[in-house]
Tab-separated table of C-alpha atoms and ligand atoms in Angstrom:
chain	number	residue	atom	x	y	z
F	1	UNK	CA	-4.756	-40.618	16.061
F	2	UNK	CA	-8.067	-40.909	14.553
F	3	UNK	CA	-8.673	-38.791	11.607
F	4	UNK	CA	-10.822	-35.669	11.905
F	5	UNK	CA	-14.522	-36.120	11.130
F	6	UNK	CA	-17.036	-33.288	9.532
F	7	UNK	CA	-19.363	-33.863	12.726
F	8	UNK	CA	-16.429	-32.780	15.205
F	9	UNK	CA	-15.625	-29.477	13.189
F	10	UNK	CA	-19.165	-28.597	12.650
F	11	UNK	CA	-19.838	-29.086	16.359
F	12	UNK	CA	-16.541	-26.974	17.101
F	13	UNK	CA	-17.317	-24.532	14.833
F	14	UNK	CA	-20.632	-23.566	16.063
F	15	UNK	CA	-19.679	-24.199	19.890
F	16	UNK	CA	-16.879	-21.686	19.924
F	17	UNK	CA	-18.132	-19.454	17.176
F	18	UNK	CA	-16.512	-20.101	14.022
F	19	UNK	CA	-18.722	-20.987	11.384
F	20	UNK	CA	-22.843	-20.660	11.564
F	21	UNK	CA	-25.333	-21.612	9.185
F	22	UNK	CA	-26.696	-18.352	7.271
F	23	UNK	CA	-30.432	-17.509	7.993
F	24	UNK	CA	-30.565	-20.065	10.885
F	25	UNK	CA	-33.521	-18.344	12.667
F	26	UNK	CA	-35.357	-18.910	9.485
F	27	UNK	CA	-34.364	-22.407	8.831
F	28	UNK	CA	-31.090	-21.784	6.900
F	29	UNK	CA	-30.246	-20.826	3.382
F	30	UNK	CA	-28.599	-23.822	1.720
F	31	UNK	CA	-24.883	-23.618	0.819
F	32	UNK	CA	-24.454	-20.375	2.575
F	33	UNK	CA	-22.518	-20.031	5.647
F	34	UNK	CA	-21.543	-16.850	8.041
F	35	UNK	CA	-18.414	-16.755	9.841
F	36	UNK	CA	-18.599	-15.969	13.484
F	37	UNK	CA	-16.272	-13.954	16.025
F	38	UNK	CA	-13.213	-16.514	15.778
F	39	UNK	CA	-13.939	-17.584	12.027
F	40	UNK	CA	-13.490	-14.235	10.979
F	41	UNK	CA	-10.308	-13.873	12.600
F	42	UNK	CA	-9.135	-17.282	11.266
F	43	UNK	CA	-10.100	-16.436	7.698
F	44	UNK	CA	-8.620	-12.947	7.695
F	45	UNK	CA	-5.463	-14.391	8.926
F	46	UNK	CA	-5.586	-17.136	6.218
F	47	UNK	CA	-6.181	-14.466	3.589
F	48	UNK	CA	-3.646	-12.223	4.913
F	49	UNK	CA	-0.800	-14.885	4.623
F	50	UNK	CA	-1.938	-15.434	1.037
F	51	UNK	CA	-1.608	-11.731	0.063
F	52	UNK	CA	1.660	-11.318	1.848
F	53	UNK	CA	3.273	-14.258	-0.120
F	54	UNK	CA	1.560	-13.077	-3.462
F	55	UNK	CA	2.079	-9.143	-3.181
F	56	UNK	CA	4.608	-8.575	-0.412
F	57	UNK	CA	7.110	-11.032	-0.422
F	58	UNK	CA	7.563	-10.934	-4.477
F	59	UNK	CA	8.296	-8.019	-6.657
F	60	UNK	CA	6.388	-9.382	-9.925
F	61	UNK	CA	2.573	-9.269	-8.550
F	62	UNK	CA	0.187	-6.549	-8.190
F	63	UNK	CA	-3.206	-6.292	-6.202
F	64	UNK	CA	-6.549	-5.778	-7.295
F	65	UNK	CA	-9.852	-5.671	-5.427
F	66	UNK	CA	-13.027	-5.486	-8.205
F	67	UNK	CA	-16.700	-5.459	-7.798
F	68	UNK	CA	-18.617	-8.782	-7.733
F	69	UNK	CA	-21.497	-7.187	-10.030
F	70	UNK	CA	-20.041	-8.083	-13.499
F	71	UNK	CA	-21.206	-6.705	-16.942
F	72	UNK	CA	-23.097	-9.589	-18.907
F	73	UNK	CA	-20.622	-9.191	-21.954
F	74	UNK	CA	-17.830	-9.772	-19.686
F	75	UNK	CA	-19.157	-13.430	-18.811
F	76	UNK	CA	-20.645	-13.947	-22.431
F	77	UNK	CA	-17.052	-13.208	-23.809
F	78	UNK	CA	-15.366	-15.447	-21.280
F	79	UNK	CA	-17.390	-18.502	-22.212
F	80	UNK	CA	-19.085	-18.631	-19.032
F	81	UNK	CA	-22.626	-17.699	-20.416
F	82	UNK	CA	-22.487	-20.945	-22.748
F	83	UNK	CA	-20.356	-23.315	-21.143
F	84	UNK	CA	-20.247	-22.555	-17.176
F	85	UNK	CA	-22.686	-25.501	-16.221
F	86	UNK	CA	-23.047	-28.964	-14.629
F	87	UNK	CA	-24.800	-31.656	-16.080
F	88	UNK	CA	-28.199	-32.052	-13.755
F	89	UNK	CA	-30.623	-35.124	-13.164
F	90	UNK	CA	-34.055	-34.810	-11.304
F	91	UNK	CA	-35.514	-37.891	-9.722
F	92	UNK	CA	-39.120	-38.112	-10.800
F	93	UNK	CA	-39.912	-40.089	-7.399
F	94	UNK	CA	-38.921	-37.994	-4.654
F	95	UNK	CA	-38.274	-34.779	-6.929
F	96	UNK	CA	-34.653	-34.297	-5.721
F	97	UNK	CA	-32.153	-32.758	-8.050
F	98	UNK	CA	-28.636	-34.004	-8.344
F	99	UNK	CA	-25.287	-33.344	-10.236
F	100	UNK	CA	-25.601	-36.093	-12.680
F	101	UNK	CA	-21.999	-36.933	-11.695
F	102	UNK	CA	-22.793	-37.353	-8.365
F	103	UNK	CA	-25.050	-40.223	-9.022
F	104	UNK	CA	-23.840	-43.787	-8.536
F	105	UNK	CA	-25.123	-46.885	-10.207
F	106	UNK	CA	-28.188	-45.037	-12.012
F	107	UNK	CA	-29.749	-44.501	-8.546
F	108	UNK	CA	-30.986	-41.447	-6.775
F	109	UNK	CA	-29.018	-40.748	-3.838
F	110	UNK	CA	-31.936	-39.611	-1.999
F	111	UNK	CA	-34.675	-42.207	-2.565
F	112	UNK	CA	-32.626	-45.085	-4.494
F	113	UNK	CA	-35.344	-44.759	-7.442
F	114	UNK	CA	-33.812	-45.391	-10.565
F	115	UNK	CA	-36.515	-43.094	-12.391
F	116	UNK	CA	-34.206	-40.433	-13.283
F	117	UNK	CA	-34.284	-37.787	-15.897
F	118	UNK	CA	-31.782	-37.410	-18.591
F	119	UNK	CA	-28.718	-35.197	-17.613
F	120	UNK	CA	-29.082	-31.464	-19.021
F	121	UNK	CA	-27.081	-28.614	-18.618
F	122	UNK	CA	-27.814	-26.293	-15.614
F	123	UNK	CA	-25.735	-22.775	-15.949
F	124	UNK	CA	-24.210	-21.908	-12.276
F	125	UNK	CA	-24.456	-18.428	-12.546
F	126	UNK	CA	-26.327	-16.414	-10.333
F	127	UNK	CA	-28.280	-13.610	-12.871
F	128	UNK	CA	-29.603	-10.366	-11.362
F	129	UNK	CA	-31.482	-7.413	-12.470
F	130	UNK	CA	-29.447	-4.529	-12.507
F	131	UNK	CA	-31.356	-0.839	-12.543
F	132	UNK	CA	-35.014	0.309	-11.409
F	133	UNK	CA	-36.771	-1.492	-14.192
F	134	UNK	CA	-37.010	-5.467	-13.893
F	135	UNK	CA	-38.195	-6.225	-17.488
F	136	UNK	CA	-35.213	-8.756	-18.413
F	137	UNK	CA	-33.372	-6.185	-20.600
F	138	UNK	CA	-30.903	-4.873	-17.889
F	139	UNK	CA	-29.018	-7.728	-16.358
F	140	UNK	CA	-25.837	-8.574	-14.899
F	141	UNK	CA	-24.261	-11.573	-13.099
F	142	UNK	CA	-22.432	-12.100	-9.583
F	143	UNK	CA	-18.992	-13.199	-10.730
F	144	UNK	CA	-18.698	-16.809	-10.712
F	145	UNK	CA	-14.772	-16.485	-10.243
F	146	UNK	CA	-12.672	-13.380	-9.382
F	147	UNK	CA	-10.219	-13.869	-12.166
F	148	UNK	CA	-12.590	-12.097	-15.004
F	149	UNK	CA	-11.920	-8.763	-13.728
F	150	UNK	CA	-8.339	-9.316	-13.600
F	151	UNK	CA	-8.253	-9.827	-17.426
F	152	UNK	CA	-10.973	-6.899	-18.004
F	153	UNK	CA	-8.702	-4.736	-15.983
F	154	UNK	CA	-5.369	-6.070	-17.289
F	155	UNK	CA	-4.624	-2.932	-19.475
F	156	UNK	CA	-5.168	-0.533	-16.693
F	157	UNK	CA	-2.926	-2.408	-14.167
F	158	UNK	CA	-0.377	-2.516	-17.102
F	159	UNK	CA	-0.717	1.289	-18.023
F	160	UNK	CA	-0.660	2.447	-14.568
F	161	UNK	CA	2.408	-0.050	-13.375
F	162	UNK	CA	4.565	-0.277	-16.585
F	163	UNK	CA	4.580	-3.996	-15.817
F	164	UNK	CA	6.633	-6.096	-18.261
F	165	UNK	CA	6.250	-9.831	-18.653
F	166	UNK	CA	6.169	-12.144	-16.725
F	167	UNK	CA	4.225	-10.517	-13.906
F	168	UNK	CA	0.807	-11.309	-12.050
F	169	UNK	CA	-2.292	-9.703	-10.675
F	170	UNK	CA	-3.818	-11.164	-7.449
F	171	UNK	CA	-7.155	-10.590	-5.959
F	172	UNK	CA	-9.175	-11.875	-2.968
F	173	UNK	CA	-13.062	-11.979	-3.000
F	174	UNK	CA	-16.306	-13.734	-3.275
F	175	UNK	CA	-17.647	-15.685	-6.122
F	176	UNK	CA	-21.098	-17.000	-6.624
F	177	UNK	CA	-22.156	-20.328	-8.130
F	178	UNK	CA	-25.710	-21.770	-8.060
F	179	UNK	CA	-24.377	-25.150	-6.956
F	180	UNK	CA	-27.027	-28.033	-7.578
F	181	UNK	CA	-25.829	-30.094	-4.446
F	182	UNK	CA	-24.019	-27.726	-2.068
F	183	UNK	CA	-22.728	-29.982	0.599
F	184	UNK	CA	-19.997	-31.283	3.149
F	185	UNK	CA	-20.435	-28.291	5.201
F	186	UNK	CA	-18.104	-24.975	3.837
F	187	UNK	CA	-16.738	-27.099	1.084
F	188	UNK	CA	-19.100	-26.732	-1.505
F	189	UNK	CA	-21.098	-23.720	-1.278
F	190	UNK	CA	-23.036	-20.939	-3.238
F	191	UNK	CA	-21.301	-17.875	-1.876
F	192	UNK	CA	-17.457	-18.347	-1.390
F	193	UNK	CA	-14.255	-16.705	-1.601
F	194	UNK	CA	-11.453	-17.133	-3.760
F	195	UNK	CA	-7.973	-15.961	-3.666
F	196	UNK	CA	-6.685	-16.064	-7.272
F	197	UNK	CA	-3.727	-15.112	-8.942
F	198	UNK	CA	-3.722	-14.697	-12.785
F	199	UNK	CA	0.320	-14.674	-13.753
F	200	UNK	CA	1.075	-13.357	-17.312
F	201	UNK	CA	3.987	-15.239	-19.280
F	202	UNK	CA	5.387	-15.273	-22.608
F	203	UNK	CA	3.748	-17.820	-24.703
F	204	UNK	CA	6.051	-20.551	-24.577
F	205	UNK	CA	7.008	-20.152	-21.409
F	206	UNK	CA	3.598	-21.195	-19.976
F	207	UNK	CA	4.606	-24.677	-19.389
F	208	UNK	CA	7.635	-23.934	-17.188
F	209	UNK	CA	5.499	-21.680	-15.171
F	210	UNK	CA	3.041	-24.102	-14.538
F	211	UNK	CA	5.539	-26.495	-12.932
F	212	UNK	CA	7.069	-23.434	-10.858
F	213	UNK	CA	3.537	-22.224	-9.273
F	214	UNK	CA	2.588	-26.063	-8.694
F	215	UNK	CA	5.408	-26.257	-6.233
F	216	UNK	CA	5.342	-22.586	-4.989
F	217	UNK	CA	1.817	-23.378	-4.143
F	218	UNK	CA	2.411	-26.737	-2.359
F	219	UNK	CA	5.225	-25.042	-0.311
F	220	UNK	CA	2.623	-22.534	0.865
F	221	UNK	CA	0.018	-24.850	1.982
F	222	UNK	CA	2.573	-26.793	3.985
F	223	UNK	CA	3.467	-23.302	5.818
F	224	UNK	CA	-0.039	-23.128	6.787
F	225	UNK	CA	0.437	-26.354	8.663
F	226	UNK	CA	-1.126	-28.966	5.849
F	227	UNK	CA	1.163	-32.345	6.290
F	228	UNK	CA	2.510	-33.152	2.209
F	229	UNK	CA	1.467	-36.686	3.025
F	230	UNK	CA	-2.218	-35.208	3.011
F	231	UNK	CA	-1.892	-33.533	-0.110
F	232	UNK	CA	-2.245	-35.111	-3.505
F	233	UNK	CA	-1.446	-33.290	-6.676
F	234	UNK	CA	-4.084	-34.456	-9.670
F	235	UNK	CA	-3.580	-33.891	-13.043
F	236	UNK	CA	-7.100	-33.381	-14.814
F	237	UNK	CA	-7.539	-35.212	-17.784
F	238	UNK	CA	-7.809	-33.597	-21.266
F	239	UNK	CA	-11.557	-34.178	-21.379
F	240	UNK	CA	-12.582	-33.045	-17.869
F	241	UNK	CA	-10.641	-29.373	-18.448
F	242	UNK	CA	-12.620	-26.146	-17.816
F	243	UNK	CA	-13.492	-24.635	-21.226
F	244	UNK	CA	-10.507	-22.079	-20.862
F	245	UNK	CA	-7.726	-24.511	-19.632
F	246	UNK	CA	-4.889	-26.231	-21.644
F	247	UNK	CA	-3.734	-28.124	-18.616
F	248	UNK	CA	-4.625	-28.252	-14.736
F	249	UNK	CA	-3.075	-29.365	-11.738
F	250	UNK	CA	-5.488	-29.748	-8.668
F	251	UNK	CA	-3.962	-29.464	-5.066
F	252	UNK	CA	-6.174	-32.085	-3.396
F	253	UNK	CA	-6.598	-32.281	0.466
F	254	UNK	CA	-7.708	-35.191	2.727
F	255	UNK	CA	-10.770	-33.403	3.964
F	256	UNK	CA	-13.078	-35.275	6.625
F	257	UNK	CA	-15.104	-36.413	3.515
F	258	UNK	CA	-12.221	-37.604	1.361
F	259	UNK	CA	-9.512	-36.561	-0.855
F	260	UNK	CA	-10.751	-33.425	-2.770
F	261	UNK	CA	-9.717	-30.378	-4.553
F	262	UNK	CA	-8.237	-27.463	-2.553
F	263	UNK	CA	-6.865	-25.061	-5.037
F	264	UNK	CA	-6.690	-25.362	-8.909
F	265	UNK	CA	-3.530	-24.365	-10.960
F	266	UNK	CA	-4.716	-24.081	-14.290
F	267	UNK	CA	-2.670	-22.893	-17.790
F	268	UNK	CA	-5.656	-20.527	-19.117
F	269	UNK	CA	-3.479	-19.950	-22.317
F	270	UNK	CA	-4.283	-16.665	-23.865
F	271	UNK	CA	-8.145	-17.892	-24.122
F	272	UNK	CA	-9.280	-15.068	-21.713
F	273	UNK	CA	-7.079	-12.081	-22.798
F	274	UNK	CA	-7.787	-12.962	-26.120
F	275	UNK	CA	-11.490	-13.533	-26.064
F	276	UNK	CA	-11.814	-10.132	-24.549
F	277	UNK	CA	-9.786	-9.076	-27.559
F	278	UNK	CA	-11.163	-8.133	-30.922
F	279	UNK	CA	-8.977	-9.413	-33.525
F	280	UNK	CA	-6.204	-6.751	-34.661
F	281	UNK	CA	-4.765	-7.704	-38.147
F	282	UNK	CA	-2.301	-5.029	-37.802
F	283	UNK	CA	-0.682	-6.029	-34.351
F	284	UNK	CA	-0.479	-9.720	-35.268
F	285	UNK	CA	-2.303	-11.111	-32.204
F	286	UNK	CA	-2.605	-14.874	-31.670
F	287	UNK	CA	-5.404	-16.899	-32.316
F	288	UNK	CA	-7.595	-16.862	-29.391
F	289	UNK	CA	-8.720	-13.247	-30.221
F	290	UNK	CA	-12.440	-12.770	-30.835
F	291	UNK	CA	-13.542	-11.440	-34.576
F	292	UNK	CA	-16.440	-9.563	-33.265
F	293	UNK	CA	-15.663	-8.475	-29.819
F	294	UNK	CA	-17.434	-5.349	-28.451
F	295	UNK	CA	-14.409	-4.817	-26.062
F	296	UNK	CA	-12.850	-1.429	-26.566
F	297	UNK	CA	-9.240	-2.541	-25.580
F	298	UNK	CA	-6.416	-4.787	-27.266
F	299	UNK	CA	-5.521	-7.075	-23.794
F	300	UNK	CA	-1.950	-7.285	-25.006
F	301	UNK	CA	1.464	-6.046	-24.102
F	302	UNK	CA	4.945	-5.490	-25.734
F	303	UNK	CA	7.484	-8.008	-25.291
F	304	UNK	CA	11.270	-7.751	-25.263
F	305	UNK	CA	11.703	-8.058	-28.814
F	306	UNK	CA	9.117	-4.971	-29.231
F	307	UNK	CA	6.387	-7.411	-30.550
F	308	UNK	CA	2.498	-7.383	-29.161
F	309	UNK	CA	1.572	-10.235	-27.740
F	310	UNK	CA	-1.344	-11.345	-25.778
F	311	UNK	CA	0.214	-13.508	-23.153
F	312	UNK	CA	-0.635	-16.882	-21.729
F	313	UNK	CA	-1.854	-16.958	-17.755
F	314	UNK	CA	-1.036	-19.425	-15.065
F	315	UNK	CA	-3.605	-19.191	-12.567
F	316	UNK	CA	-3.418	-20.528	-9.132
F	317	UNK	CA	-6.900	-20.387	-7.617
F	318	UNK	CA	-7.590	-21.234	-4.100
F	319	UNK	CA	-10.841	-21.473	-2.229
F	320	UNK	CA	-10.509	-19.624	1.206
F	321	UNK	CA	-13.390	-21.475	2.541
F	322	UNK	CA	-11.789	-24.732	1.920
F	323	UNK	CA	-8.468	-23.722	3.076
F	324	UNK	CA	-10.418	-22.535	6.144
F	325	UNK	CA	-11.604	-26.307	6.373
F	326	UNK	CA	-8.340	-27.672	5.752
F	327	UNK	CA	-6.372	-26.175	8.161
F	328	UNK	CA	-8.951	-26.747	10.906
F	329	UNK	CA	-9.118	-30.382	9.750
F	330	UNK	CA	-5.153	-30.768	10.146
F	331	UNK	CA	-4.925	-28.693	13.131
F	332	UNK	CA	-7.874	-30.471	15.241
F	333	UNK	CA	-6.589	-32.758	17.602
F	334	UNK	CA	-7.985	-34.820	20.840
F	335	UNK	CA	-5.378	-35.494	23.327
F	336	UNK	CA	-6.010	-38.045	26.178
F	337	UNK	CA	-4.055	-36.477	29.212
F	338	UNK	CA	-4.475	-39.897	31.229
F	339	UNK	CA	-6.529	-40.593	34.556
F	340	UNK	CA	-9.637	-40.196	32.185
F	341	UNK	CA	-8.975	-36.638	31.296
F	342	UNK	CA	-8.573	-35.238	27.650
F	343	UNK	CA	-8.822	-32.240	25.681
F	344	UNK	CA	-9.542	-30.914	22.395
F	345	UNK	CA	-6.701	-28.620	21.229
F	346	UNK	CA	-6.649	-26.791	17.618
F	347	UNK	CA	-2.822	-26.971	16.791
F	348	UNK	CA	-3.304	-24.041	14.125
F	349	UNK	CA	-0.144	-22.481	13.071
F	350	UNK	CA	0.372	-19.313	15.373
F	351	UNK	CA	-0.135	-16.692	12.176
F	352	UNK	CA	-3.666	-18.474	11.647
F	353	UNK	CA	-4.725	-18.635	15.048
F	354	UNK	CA	-7.704	-16.415	15.876
F	355	UNK	CA	-6.470	-14.865	19.063
F	356	UNK	CA	-2.892	-14.835	19.414
F	357	UNK	CA	-2.835	-14.287	23.643
F	358	UNK	CA	-5.612	-14.379	26.349
F	359	UNK	CA	-4.672	-12.687	29.283
F	360	UNK	CA	-6.621	-14.195	32.166
F	361	UNK	CA	-6.927	-12.874	35.751
F	362	UNK	CA	-6.489	-15.660	38.638
F	363	UNK	CA	-9.170	-14.089	40.412
F	364	UNK	CA	-12.571	-12.837	38.861
F	365	UNK	CA	-13.172	-8.917	39.348
F	366	UNK	CA	-9.967	-8.377	41.511
F	367	UNK	CA	-9.833	-4.419	40.607
F	368	UNK	CA	-5.646	-4.719	41.152
F	369	UNK	CA	-5.603	-7.818	38.891
F	370	UNK	CA	-7.744	-6.571	36.390
F	371	UNK	CA	-6.400	-3.388	36.342
F	372	UNK	CA	-2.871	-5.319	35.727
F	373	UNK	CA	-4.424	-7.592	33.147
F	374	UNK	CA	-5.939	-4.320	31.155
F	375	UNK	CA	-2.543	-3.017	31.293
F	376	UNK	CA	-0.950	-5.783	29.836
F	377	UNK	CA	-3.358	-6.360	27.167
F	378	UNK	CA	-2.807	-2.609	26.206
F	379	UNK	CA	0.840	-3.156	25.756
F	380	UNK	CA	0.595	-6.315	23.877
F	381	UNK	CA	-1.792	-4.695	21.321
F	382	UNK	CA	1.227	-2.333	20.391
F	383	UNK	CA	3.041	-5.283	19.229
F	384	UNK	CA	0.687	-5.534	16.396
F	385	UNK	CA	0.517	-9.452	16.374
F	386	UNK	CA	-3.158	-9.763	16.112
F	387	UNK	CA	-5.981	-10.225	18.438
F	388	UNK	CA	-5.270	-10.206	22.465
F	389	UNK	CA	-8.663	-11.247	24.391
F	390	UNK	CA	-8.993	-10.348	28.009
F	391	UNK	CA	-10.700	-13.094	30.100
F	392	UNK	CA	-12.620	-12.461	33.111
F	393	UNK	CA	-14.333	-15.914	33.860
F	394	UNK	CA	-12.335	-16.455	36.985
F	395	UNK	CA	-11.955	-20.146	36.155
F	396	UNK	CA	-8.352	-20.856	34.874
F	397	UNK	CA	-8.642	-24.200	34.350
F	398	UNK	CA	-11.581	-23.620	31.987
F	399	UNK	CA	-10.240	-20.481	30.505
F	400	UNK	CA	-7.148	-22.963	29.056
F	401	UNK	CA	-9.581	-25.686	27.711
F	402	UNK	CA	-11.446	-22.979	25.695
F	403	UNK	CA	-8.397	-21.733	24.189
F	404	UNK	CA	-6.795	-24.929	23.711
F	405	UNK	CA	-10.040	-25.507	21.449
F	406	UNK	CA	-9.992	-22.355	19.543
F	407	UNK	CA	-6.142	-22.479	19.098
F	408	UNK	CA	-4.882	-19.852	20.985
F	409	UNK	CA	-0.999	-20.387	21.400
F	410	UNK	CA	-0.481	-18.598	24.577
F	411	UNK	CA	-2.319	-17.802	27.387
F	412	UNK	CA	-1.030	-15.169	30.003
F	413	UNK	CA	-1.943	-15.437	33.493
F	414	UNK	CA	-1.955	-12.636	36.146
F	415	UNK	CA	-2.061	-13.754	39.495
F	416	UNK	CA	-1.378	-12.373	43.118
F	417	UNK	CA	2.329	-12.715	42.568
F	418	UNK	CA	2.039	-10.521	39.809
F	419	UNK	CA	0.730	-7.457	41.802
F	420	UNK	CA	2.717	-8.338	44.999
F	421	UNK	CA	6.372	-9.514	44.266
F	422	UNK	CA	9.094	-7.400	42.646
F	423	UNK	CA	10.075	-7.681	39.922
F	424	UNK	CA	6.704	-8.016	38.292
F	425	UNK	CA	6.040	-11.537	36.295
F	426	UNK	CA	3.302	-13.439	34.960
F	427	UNK	CA	2.905	-16.930	34.009
F	428	UNK	CA	2.900	-17.985	30.259
F	429	UNK	CA	1.057	-21.068	29.150
F	430	UNK	CA	1.803	-22.747	25.608
F	431	UNK	CA	-0.819	-24.525	24.038
F	432	UNK	CA	0.750	-27.350	22.566
F	433	UNK	CA	3.046	-28.281	25.337
F	434	UNK	CA	0.981	-27.225	28.185
F	435	UNK	CA	4.122	-25.902	29.912
F	436	UNK	CA	4.005	-23.001	31.963
F	437	UNK	CA	6.826	-20.465	32.035
F	438	UNK	CA	7.307	-17.503	34.749
F	439	UNK	CA	8.250	-14.357	32.476
F	440	UNK	CA	8.802	-10.797	34.238
F	441	UNK	CA	6.434	-8.626	32.669
F	442	UNK	CA	9.529	-6.201	31.685
F	443	UNK	CA	10.484	-9.022	29.166
F	444	UNK	CA	7.007	-9.737	28.108
F	445	UNK	CA	7.548	-7.822	24.967
F	446	UNK	CA	10.626	-9.456	23.887
F	447	UNK	CA	9.321	-12.779	24.600
F	448	UNK	CA	6.251	-12.448	22.610
F	449	UNK	CA	8.130	-10.543	19.878
F	450	UNK	CA	10.552	-13.629	19.318
F	451	UNK	CA	7.803	-16.293	19.825
F	452	UNK	CA	5.642	-14.680	17.140
F	453	UNK	CA	8.258	-13.853	14.690
F	454	UNK	CA	9.769	-17.404	14.830
L	501	GAP	N1	-10.591	-19.220	-11.816
L	501	GAP	C1	-10.470	-20.423	-11.530
L	501	GAP	C2	-11.686	-21.300	-11.089
L	501	GAP	O1	-12.651	-20.428	-10.707
L	501	GAP	P1	-12.417	-23.268	-10.105
L	501	GAP	O2	-11.479	-24.780	-10.091
L	501	GAP	O3	-13.746	-23.435	-10.491
L	501	GAP	O4	-11.480	-22.523	-10.791
L	501	GAP	C3	-11.077	-22.591	-7.958
L	501	GAP	O5	-12.415	-22.586	-8.659
L	501	GAP	C4	-11.286	-22.894	-6.360
L	501	GAP	O6	-12.306	-22.130	-6.093
L	501	GAP	C5	-11.340	-24.489	-6.192
L	501	GAP	O7	-10.094	-24.931	-6.217
L	501	GAP	C6	-12.058	-24.213	-4.615
L	501	GAP	O8	-11.092	-24.303	-3.854
L	501	GAP	C7	-12.755	-22.863	-4.877
L	501	GAP	N2	-14.409	-23.369	-4.988
L	501	GAP	C8	-14.996	-23.168	-6.631
L	501	GAP	N3	-16.062	-23.913	-6.211
L	501	GAP	C9	-16.598	-23.779	-5.236
L	501	GAP	C10	-17.638	-23.988	-4.021
L	501	GAP	N4	-18.983	-24.042	-4.493
L	501	GAP	N5	-17.466	-24.160	-2.770
L	501	GAP	C11	-16.357	-23.403	-2.290
L	501	GAP	N6	-15.200	-23.315	-3.175
L	501	GAP	C12	-15.355	-23.673	-4.105
């Protein structure tokens, strides 16, 4: 089977309503995308799977949903104001602007000119005025990572939940980076979502937990449908680590444009909690505490030996948009059906499918058949399996093809037999095998519960 190309995905996403260019009618906004009717379902399903695995299936993680607007001081003491930058180079000939590390052989990627400026740092954070006066004196940032609010709310979460080490705080939300060269569809964008876990551990236990989380996260991605052979674990060399990290694994995926980072798993040590804490000699806190911090809190916790410690942090941080791109890349399949026929089928894991079941009437606008379709849809919704779509196009073949393309695992067809014969029955068609099974409507509930809980 040929590898999925970016063109195939972009085309499917637009054609079927997964992802659109933002501000499209005005020529678009570079590096910003909108999720359409099916994209929002797929993205929500991926986030729900992450939340479930982090919060509901574990007993050592709490959730958080913090604001996007961030006090300047947070990003000052976190080190982002000083160090969160990429080297940028301008082409003097075509005036193009590029990340210096994306330039090959000293040539402009746009026009090939070698007349380039020296690289200089470009801060990636979006700065914004806060309040009614725009004189530059009152500003904040759109957060460049969701993590910082987890650190600044550490004490409030600990105090309100009585947590002991090890434990984590997880969050899903928007992050913003003024990327110099957004590219590869939703892979590198300026507004994106992250799902981040900050897992706090006793200093000295960090390396053990780093390994544990690496394995956990590979397993989770496989559960989302990614084949292990398409995943690579990249150990970031020391000279390439983020300013806060002591070590980092990247979970890389074979995207259409190459093997690239899908998720980072960093050992952030006590860097962040320490930097948001003013050094407190009487508590013997560790070295990263800041001598002159303005923070009002000591972000530490009492350990089992009644000693105050600033915990170390292991951080699995996934890009939700990159996750959507990865599961779509993996699921996209073109099948030759013989005799000149073919189909596109999105073989998504069923828990990720935007539409779980399509209810399709054999005949368009037939009152009796439509009434039965409505009744079946209403009953299926009660199962809580997700979106159930009702079709009324009157063309079964076309409906099957369309639902294959968007990854709907099951189509239920209501025909004349359904309304005329007893016991009442429907046809269930499986997306992957295309097999059709006749099932009594009285057994539908059990059939679907069994199918979706498997
Ligand atoms: N809190 C740690 C952190 O933000 P990162 O490696 O910069 O680390 C984590 O980002 C993840 O966020 C990446 O692995 C990637 O999936 C996603 N990400 C980062 N920048 C992105 C961008 N410009 N567009 C889309 N996703 C991005």
